[in-house]
Every structure is written in structure tokens, then in C-alpha cells.
Amino acid sequence: MEIENASNYKLTDFGLYVPAHVAQQMNRLDMTTVSLYESHLHAQGKASATVEKYLHFIRLFTLFLGDHYLSVKYVRAWLESLKKRRHINTVNGAISALNGFFKWLGRDDCVVSFYPHQEPQYREDRRSLEKDEFNTLLDAADRRMKTILLTFYGTGVRVSELRFFTVEAVKTGAVTVDNKGKVRTVFLEPGTKTLLLDYCEKQGIESGVIFRSRLGAALSRTYIWRSMKKLAKKAGVLLSKVFPHNLRHLFAVERYKADRDLECLRLDMGHSLIATTQRYLKETAQAHYQKVLQRAAALAGEKEKPAAKATD
């Protein structure tokens, strides 16, 4: 059969010619396509941790889609199912990952908007790691995990930045990290420097990355995350409170308590804006309520004090 204006039609997998705009919307996704997109992201210079985060959501959606043709209907259905199980910030992260993937595929019709989200006023109790709980983790940890925890606590670095901690850098007392295109220097306090060098001496690590696998590669964020969850179970601390980034929160809170220097804390954490740093200092509703009660009691006490006698 001869088709007029054949360039406007495409041959489908099942042998039929359909209009080009229809064929464009007949994508089926598979892991081969996902792998090609992975190569594209790396070629763009995306950080490995960022690529892995994107691919995590894209793979989950691909499995959800199965043999169905890609359409915005299935995108929304998957996001709604994810929304029931995960925090809204996580869902919006998934949307960001999928939207980039769909644009690369030429499927702008599948790009969706982010869910509206208001910044919470307080930090969730179930995610707020307290200092005494951190100490409980330390008591239950082996030497390597204890050193990792104390490094997070003493520096406030992200888990992806731990790979920049080398013997050579620690000896200088300053570690240069390159994360998300931002380069900053992390200065080590004497206690943290001594801790790390002592660990290296005991482990026989003379050069290179300090926290490494048996094969010598830097420990992956996944390995550290899983190890911390195992430690939480062992120590009897809520799992929802124990993950690498939460130690960054604990660092921020404890450091700010010590000197109340917000600008210094911003520099230590590598933030561009103080507003970002302030988000790490949110307290729980319960902690704030206790402060309200304490203020009320203090004011009541002031009112009950006898008035000073007038002097001649």
C-alpha cells in the first residue's frame, strides 16, 4: 500500500504505518533505554550520586509501567502511589528525575508539575536525632563505623563528601571537597584530626581514601546508609532517625548551640544562603512547646516578686 506523504508516517513494531505524532507516543520503556540515559547524564558531567538518585526513580517507574505504552496517565498513577508511601519532597524529587528523562526521550507530553508543598514549621520528632541517641549509637558501633559517625558529627559533611577524606588531606588539617560543582575547604578540629589519624594508624592505612572497602574503593553511600540502619537496630534507636544526612543536622544544631555564629555555620556547611542553614536548625514542636512553658513560668515568677520598697 502506497502512502501519500510517507515522511509523516512511521512503521510500528507490529507492521502498521501510523501518523508520526502517534508513533512518537508509542514508547515502551526498558532497562536498555534507562542505561542509554545513564550514559547521557554522565556525559553531561552529572555527579555519580546524582545520576544514581535519578536512575533509582526512573527504574522504579519503568518496572511499574511494564509492557504498557508510556503515557502521562501512568506517570500520574505511579506518582500517586508513591505519594501514599513517601514524603512529598521525595515525590517531587522523583518528578524532577522523570521529567528530565521524558524530555530526553522527546516526550514532553509526559512532563508533570511538582506537587505544592509548604515548608514545615517544625522538625518531625521521629526524625530528630538527639545527642544522647547519638552517643548510644557510638557505644554500639565498631571502630570503623564509630570513626565515620564522629567524622560526620565533627565536620557536618555530606555522605558523598566522605570520599575526599584522604590520609594526605587529613594530615594538613583541611579537606577540599567538590560537591555539586561547589568546591569548599572543610577545616578539621584537632580532635577530629587526631581521631582520623589514629584510625589510619590502627588500620594500617598509609595513603589515599580513609574509609574504603576491602578492594580499596571509597565506601559507597548505599553501604554507609545500610550500615547505619543495622547499627540503629543494634542500638535500639529509631530507624527513622538514623541516616547519614541526619548527622549533618545534628552537627548544625550542636555547632550553633556552641557559638551562635550563623555565618560561620553557613560556611562550614557549604551553603550559599543563610536561609538554607536555618532550615537545619529547626526544632521539634515538643521542644518549642517546652520553651513556651518555660517562658510562661518565668514571666509568672516575675509578676509574683514583691515590688521594691521606695527609698527616701
GROMACS .gro file of C-alpha atoms in nm:
model
  312
    1MET     CA    1   0.000   0.000   0.000
    2GLU     CA    2   0.147   0.336  -0.102
    3ILE     CA    3   0.104   0.616   0.149
    4GLU     CA    4   0.086   0.979   0.048
    5ASN     CA    5   0.337   1.199   0.236
    6ALA     CA    6   0.511   0.889   0.377
    7SER     CA    7   0.751   1.107   0.576
    8ASN     CA    8   0.460   1.194   0.806
    9TYR     CA    9   0.413   0.826   0.894
   10LYS     CA   10   0.623   0.571   1.077
   11LEU     CA   11   0.630   0.191   1.072
   12THR     CA   12   0.544   0.046   1.413
   13ASP     CA   13   0.688  -0.270   1.568
   14PHE     CA   14   0.380  -0.463   1.464
   15GLY     CA   15   0.398  -0.371   1.095
   16LEU     CA   16   0.147  -0.087   1.064
   17TYR     CA   17   0.209   0.265   0.943
   18VAL     CA   18   0.072   0.527   1.179
   19PRO     CA   19   0.098   0.908   1.183
   20ALA     CA   20   0.435   1.025   1.317
   21HIS     CA   21   0.277   1.208   1.612
   22VAL     CA   22   0.104   0.883   1.712
   23ALA     CA   23   0.419   0.674   1.677
   24GLN     CA   24   0.604   0.919   1.900
   25GLN     CA   25   0.366   0.833   2.181
   26MET     CA   26   0.411   0.455   2.150
   27ASN     CA   27   0.727   0.422   2.358
   28ARG     CA   28   0.775   0.117   2.573
   29LEU     CA   29   1.044   0.158   2.833
   30ASP     CA   30   1.307  -0.097   2.922
   31MET     CA   31   1.634  -0.102   3.113
   32THR     CA   32   1.833  -0.063   2.791
   33THR     CA   33   1.676   0.278   2.738
   34VAL     CA   34   1.748   0.364   3.100
   35SER     CA   35   2.114   0.265   3.053
   36LEU     CA   36   2.140   0.493   2.749
   37TYR     CA   37   2.003   0.778   2.957
   38GLU     CA   38   2.256   0.698   3.228
   39SER     CA   39   2.536   0.740   2.973
   40HIS     CA   40   2.380   1.070   2.867
   41LEU     CA   41   2.379   1.200   3.226
   42HIS     CA   42   2.742   1.104   3.280
   43ALA     CA   43   2.834   1.273   2.952
   44GLN     CA   44   2.672   1.590   3.084
   45GLY     CA   45   2.906   1.579   3.383
   46LYS     CA   46   2.643   1.493   3.643
   47ALA     CA   47   2.783   1.367   3.973
   48SER     CA   48   2.764   0.989   4.020
   49ALA     CA   49   2.547   1.026   4.331
   50THR     CA   50   2.304   1.249   4.141
   51VAL     CA   51   2.288   1.006   3.849
   52GLU     CA   52   2.217   0.715   4.081
   53LYS     CA   53   1.939   0.909   4.255
   54TYR     CA   54   1.773   0.990   3.922
   55LEU     CA   55   1.806   0.635   3.794
   56HIS     CA   56   1.657   0.491   4.112
   57PHE     CA   57   1.324   0.663   4.043
   58ILE     CA   58   1.337   0.601   3.666
   59ARG     CA   59   1.395   0.227   3.717
   60LEU     CA   60   1.107   0.206   3.964
   61PHE     CA   61   0.875   0.378   3.719
   62THR     CA   62   0.994   0.156   3.432
   63LEU     CA   63   0.909  -0.154   3.635
   64PHE     CA   64   0.570  -0.006   3.721
   65LEU     CA   65   0.498   0.068   3.354
   66GLY     CA   66   0.580  -0.286   3.245
   67ASP     CA   67   0.455  -0.359   2.891
   68HIS     CA   68   0.225  -0.058   2.876
   69TYR     CA   69   0.293   0.228   2.640
   70LEU     CA   70   0.436   0.534   2.805
   71SER     CA   71   0.168   0.794   2.878
   72VAL     CA   72   0.109   1.069   3.130
   73LYS     CA   73  -0.177   0.859   3.272
   74TYR     CA   74   0.068   0.600   3.402
   75VAL     CA   75   0.311   0.868   3.519
   76ARG     CA   76   0.043   1.024   3.737
   77ALA     CA   77  -0.075   0.686   3.863
   78TRP     CA   78   0.275   0.590   3.974
   79LEU     CA   79   0.333   0.925   4.143
   80GLU     CA   80   0.005   0.898   4.333
   81SER     CA   81   0.105   0.551   4.458
   82LEU     CA   82   0.445   0.688   4.561
   83LYS     CA   83   0.280   0.981   4.737
   84LYS     CA   84   0.096   0.742   4.969
   85ARG     CA   85   0.422   0.587   5.084
   86ARG     CA   86   0.686   0.860   5.072
   87HIS     CA   87   0.736   1.218   5.184
   88ILE     CA   88   0.623   1.487   4.940
   89ASN     CA   89   0.983   1.606   4.898
   90THR     CA   90   1.079   1.257   4.782
   91VAL     CA   91   0.791   1.252   4.536
   92ASN     CA   92   0.895   1.587   4.392
   93GLY     CA   93   1.247   1.451   4.361
   94ALA     CA   94   1.105   1.162   4.158
   95ILE     CA   95   0.918   1.409   3.936
   96SER     CA   96   1.240   1.601   3.871
   97ALA     CA   97   1.417   1.279   3.770
   98LEU     CA   98   1.133   1.162   3.544
   99ASN     CA   99   1.081   1.499   3.376
  100GLY     CA  100   1.445   1.511   3.267
  101PHE     CA  101   1.417   1.157   3.133
  102PHE     CA  102   1.098   1.231   2.938
  103LYS     CA  103   1.245   1.546   2.784
  104TRP     CA  104   1.545   1.341   2.670
  105LEU     CA  105   1.304   1.091   2.513
  106GLY     CA  106   1.121   1.372   2.335
  107ARG     CA  107   0.807   1.301   2.538
  108ASP     CA  108   0.724   1.644   2.673
  109ASP     CA  109   0.362   1.530   2.691
  110CYS     CA  110   0.460   1.317   2.994
  111VAL     CA  111   0.623   1.600   3.187
  112VAL     CA  112   0.420   1.680   3.500
  113SER     CA  113   0.415   1.962   3.754
  114PHE     CA  114   0.554   1.935   4.105
  115TYR     CA  115   0.321   1.884   4.398
  116PRO     CA  116   0.272   2.202   4.603
  117HIS     CA  117   0.447   2.180   4.936
  118GLN     CA  118   0.470   2.418   5.229
  119GLU     CA  119   0.790   2.413   5.431
  120PRO     CA  120   0.704   2.252   5.769
  121GLN     CA  121   0.722   2.482   6.069
  122TYR     CA  122   0.886   2.224   6.296
  123ARG     CA  123   1.115   1.926   6.259
  124GLU     CA  124   0.949   1.587   6.293
  125ASP     CA  125   1.006   1.411   6.627
  126ARG     CA  126   1.056   1.078   6.454
  127ARG     CA  127   1.344   1.222   6.251
  128SER     CA  128   1.509   1.437   6.516
  129LEU     CA  129   1.826   1.264   6.641
  130GLU     CA  130   1.922   1.382   6.988
  131LYS     CA  131   2.275   1.393   7.129
  132ASP     CA  132   2.209   1.114   7.381
  133GLU     CA  133   2.079   0.891   7.100
  134PHE     CA  134   2.393   0.966   6.900
  135ASN     CA  135   2.602   0.857   7.199
  136THR     CA  136   2.400   0.535   7.217
  137LEU     CA  137   2.494   0.468   6.854
  138LEU     CA  138   2.860   0.530   6.929
  139ASP     CA  139   2.854   0.280   7.216
  140ALA     CA  140   2.716   0.009   6.986
  141ALA     CA  141   2.940   0.082   6.685
  142ASP     CA  142   3.257  -0.095   6.577
  143ARG     CA  143   3.577   0.106   6.525
  144ARG     CA  144   3.518   0.197   6.160
  145MET     CA  145   3.154   0.296   6.200
  146LYS     CA  146   3.232   0.488   6.519
  147THR     CA  147   3.500   0.685   6.334
  148ILE     CA  148   3.263   0.754   6.044
  149LEU     CA  149   2.990   0.877   6.281
  150LEU     CA  150   3.230   1.105   6.465
  151THR     CA  151   3.363   1.241   6.136
  152PHE     CA  152   3.009   1.334   6.029
  153TYR     CA  153   2.942   1.483   6.371
  154GLY     CA  154   3.267   1.677   6.379
  155THR     CA  155   3.255   1.821   6.028
  156GLY     CA  156   2.896   1.824   5.902
  157VAL     CA  157   2.996   1.683   5.563
  158ARG     CA  158   2.757   1.504   5.332
  159VAL     CA  159   2.793   1.130   5.286
  160SER     CA  160   2.903   1.184   4.925
  161GLU     CA  161   3.188   1.404   5.052
  162LEU     CA  162   3.341   1.138   5.274
  163ARG     CA  163   3.546   1.009   4.980
  164PHE     CA  164   3.756   1.328   4.986
  165PHE     CA  165   3.891   1.241   5.330
  166THR     CA  166   4.236   1.106   5.247
  167VAL     CA  167   4.535   1.050   5.472
  168GLU     CA  168   4.720   1.326   5.292
  169ALA     CA  169   4.438   1.579   5.333
  170VAL     CA  170   4.374   1.498   5.699
  171LYS     CA  171   4.741   1.547   5.785
  172THR     CA  172   4.711   1.908   5.667
  173GLY     CA  173   4.403   1.964   5.882
  174ALA     CA  174   4.194   2.075   5.582
  175VAL     CA  175   3.995   1.864   5.336
  176THR     CA  176   3.891   2.004   4.998
  177VAL     CA  177   3.557   1.866   4.881
  178ASP     CA  178   3.397   1.907   4.540
  179ASN     CA  179   3.023   1.853   4.552
  180LYS     CA  180   2.753   1.962   4.305
  181GLY     CA  181   3.000   2.187   4.128
  182LYS     CA  182   3.089   2.369   4.451
  183VAL     CA  183   3.438   2.343   4.595
  184ARG     CA  184   3.496   2.423   4.962
  185THR     CA  185   3.750   2.358   5.234
  186VAL     CA  186   3.647   2.163   5.543
  187PHE     CA  187   3.872   2.254   5.834
  188LEU     CA  188   3.926   1.979   6.088
  189GLU     CA  189   3.919   2.050   6.459
  190PRO     CA  190   4.216   1.896   6.646
  191GLY     CA  191   4.001   1.623   6.798
  192THR     CA  192   3.866   1.511   6.460
  193LYS     CA  193   4.211   1.520   6.300
  194THR     CA  194   4.359   1.309   6.582
  195LEU     CA  195   4.067   1.066   6.562
  196LEU     CA  196   4.118   1.009   6.189
  197LEU     CA  197   4.496   0.976   6.201
  198ASP     CA  198   4.471   0.734   6.494
  199TYR     CA  199   4.220   0.526   6.297
  200CYS     CA  200   4.455   0.520   5.995
  201GLU     CA  201   4.746   0.408   6.212
  202LYS     CA  202   4.549   0.125   6.372
  203GLN     CA  203   4.411   0.012   6.033
  204GLY     CA  204   4.746   0.037   5.855
  205ILE     CA  205   4.619   0.297   5.607
  206GLU     CA  206   4.920   0.499   5.491
  207SER     CA  207   4.774   0.693   5.198
  208GLY     CA  208   4.464   0.753   4.991
  209VAL     CA  209   4.097   0.735   5.088
  210ILE     CA  210   4.049   0.660   5.456
  211PHE     CA  211   3.708   0.492   5.455
  212ARG     CA  212   3.748   0.219   5.196
  213SER     CA  213   3.625  -0.126   5.103
  214ARG     CA  214   3.843  -0.437   5.104
  215LEU     CA  215   3.923  -0.368   4.740
  216GLY     CA  216   4.038  -0.016   4.820
  217ALA     CA  217   3.744   0.177   4.675
  218ALA     CA  218   3.573   0.452   4.875
  219LEU     CA  219   3.273   0.321   5.069
  220SER     CA  220   2.952   0.387   4.878
  221ARG     CA  221   2.672   0.597   5.022
  222THR     CA  222   2.447   0.290   5.000
  223TYR     CA  223   2.686   0.082   5.210
  224ILE     CA  224   2.713   0.354   5.474
  225TRP     CA  225   2.336   0.406   5.478
  226ARG     CA  226   2.269   0.034   5.526
  227SER     CA  227   2.539   0.002   5.790
  228MET     CA  228   2.383   0.285   5.989
  229LYS     CA  229   2.041   0.122   5.975
  230LYS     CA  230   2.190  -0.203   6.106
  231LEU     CA  231   2.360  -0.010   6.384
  232ALA     CA  232   2.031   0.161   6.473
  233LYS     CA  233   1.863  -0.176   6.517
  234LYS     CA  234   2.151  -0.299   6.730
  235ALA     CA  235   2.149   0.016   6.947
  236GLY     CA  236   1.771   0.035   6.979
  237VAL     CA  237   1.743   0.379   6.820
  238LEU     CA  238   1.452   0.456   6.587
  239LEU     CA  239   1.550   0.373   6.228
  240SER     CA  240   1.379   0.689   6.104
  241LYS     CA  241   1.637   0.893   6.298
  242VAL     CA  242   1.949   0.720   6.177
  243PHE     CA  243   2.079   0.809   5.830
  244PRO     CA  244   2.388   0.999   5.714
  245HIS     CA  245   2.224   1.334   5.641
  246ASN     CA  246   2.069   1.344   5.987
  247LEU     CA  247   2.416   1.367   6.136
  248ARG     CA  248   2.462   1.680   5.927
  249HIS     CA  249   2.155   1.818   6.105
  250LEU     CA  250   2.300   1.718   6.443
  251PHE     CA  251   2.629   1.887   6.356
  252ALA     CA  252   2.446   2.209   6.268
  253VAL     CA  253   2.239   2.211   6.587
  254GLU     CA  254   2.529   2.135   6.821
  255ARG     CA  255   2.768   2.377   6.649
  256TYR     CA  256   2.514   2.659   6.663
  257LYS     CA  257   2.448   2.589   7.033
  258ALA     CA  258   2.821   2.627   7.096
  259ASP     CA  259   2.885   2.968   6.940
  260ARG     CA  260   2.559   3.107   6.792
  261ASP     CA  261   2.755   3.213   6.482
  262LEU     CA  262   2.517   3.153   6.190
  263GLU     CA  263   2.752   3.289   5.923
  264CYS     CA  264   3.036   3.063   6.037
  265LEU     CA  265   2.799   2.767   6.032
  266ARG     CA  266   2.689   2.856   5.679
  267LEU     CA  267   3.050   2.846   5.562
  268ASP     CA  268   3.118   2.519   5.744
  269MET     CA  269   2.821   2.353   5.576
  270GLY     CA  270   2.892   2.495   5.231
  271HIS     CA  271   2.558   2.672   5.188
  272SER     CA  272   2.513   2.966   4.953
  273LEU     CA  273   2.227   3.112   5.157
  274ILE     CA  274   2.181   3.155   5.531
  275ALA     CA  275   1.814   3.060   5.481
  276THR     CA  276   1.930   2.710   5.385
  277THR     CA  277   2.141   2.685   5.700
  278GLN     CA  278   1.850   2.800   5.915
  279ARG     CA  279   1.639   2.507   5.795
  280TYR     CA  280   1.885   2.273   5.966
  281LEU     CA  281   1.824   2.446   6.298
  282LYS     CA  282   1.451   2.380   6.320
  283GLU     CA  283   1.337   2.234   6.648
  284THR     CA  284   1.056   1.988   6.709
  285ALA     CA  285   0.710   2.107   6.811
  286GLN     CA  286   0.757   1.940   7.150
  287ALA     CA  287   1.087   2.122   7.213
  288HIS     CA  288   0.931   2.454   7.117
  289TYR     CA  289   0.631   2.388   7.341
  290GLN     CA  290   0.863   2.327   7.637
  291LYS     CA  291   1.025   2.665   7.572
  292VAL     CA  292   0.682   2.829   7.567
  293LEU     CA  293   0.605   2.675   7.908
  294GLN     CA  294   0.941   2.784   8.048
  295ARG     CA  295   0.886   3.142   7.931
  296ALA     CA  296   0.537   3.143   8.081
  297ALA     CA  297   0.672   3.016   8.415
  298ALA     CA  298   0.949   3.276   8.414
  299LEU     CA  299   0.702   3.558   8.345
  300ALA     CA  300   0.470   3.432   8.618
  301GLY     CA  301   0.761   3.431   8.860
  302GLU     CA  302   0.849   3.789   8.771
  303LYS     CA  303   0.492   3.903   8.840
  304GLU     CA  304   0.487   3.733   9.180
  305LYS     CA  305   0.802   3.909   9.302
  306PRO     CA  306   0.723   4.174   9.568
  307ALA     CA  307   0.759   4.532   9.449
  308ALA     CA  308   1.077   4.705   9.561
  309LYS     CA  309   1.031   4.947   9.853
  310ALA     CA  310   1.067   5.314   9.773
  311THR     CA  311   1.377   5.478   9.920
  312ASP     CA  312   1.389   5.820  10.083
   0.00000   0.00000   0.00000
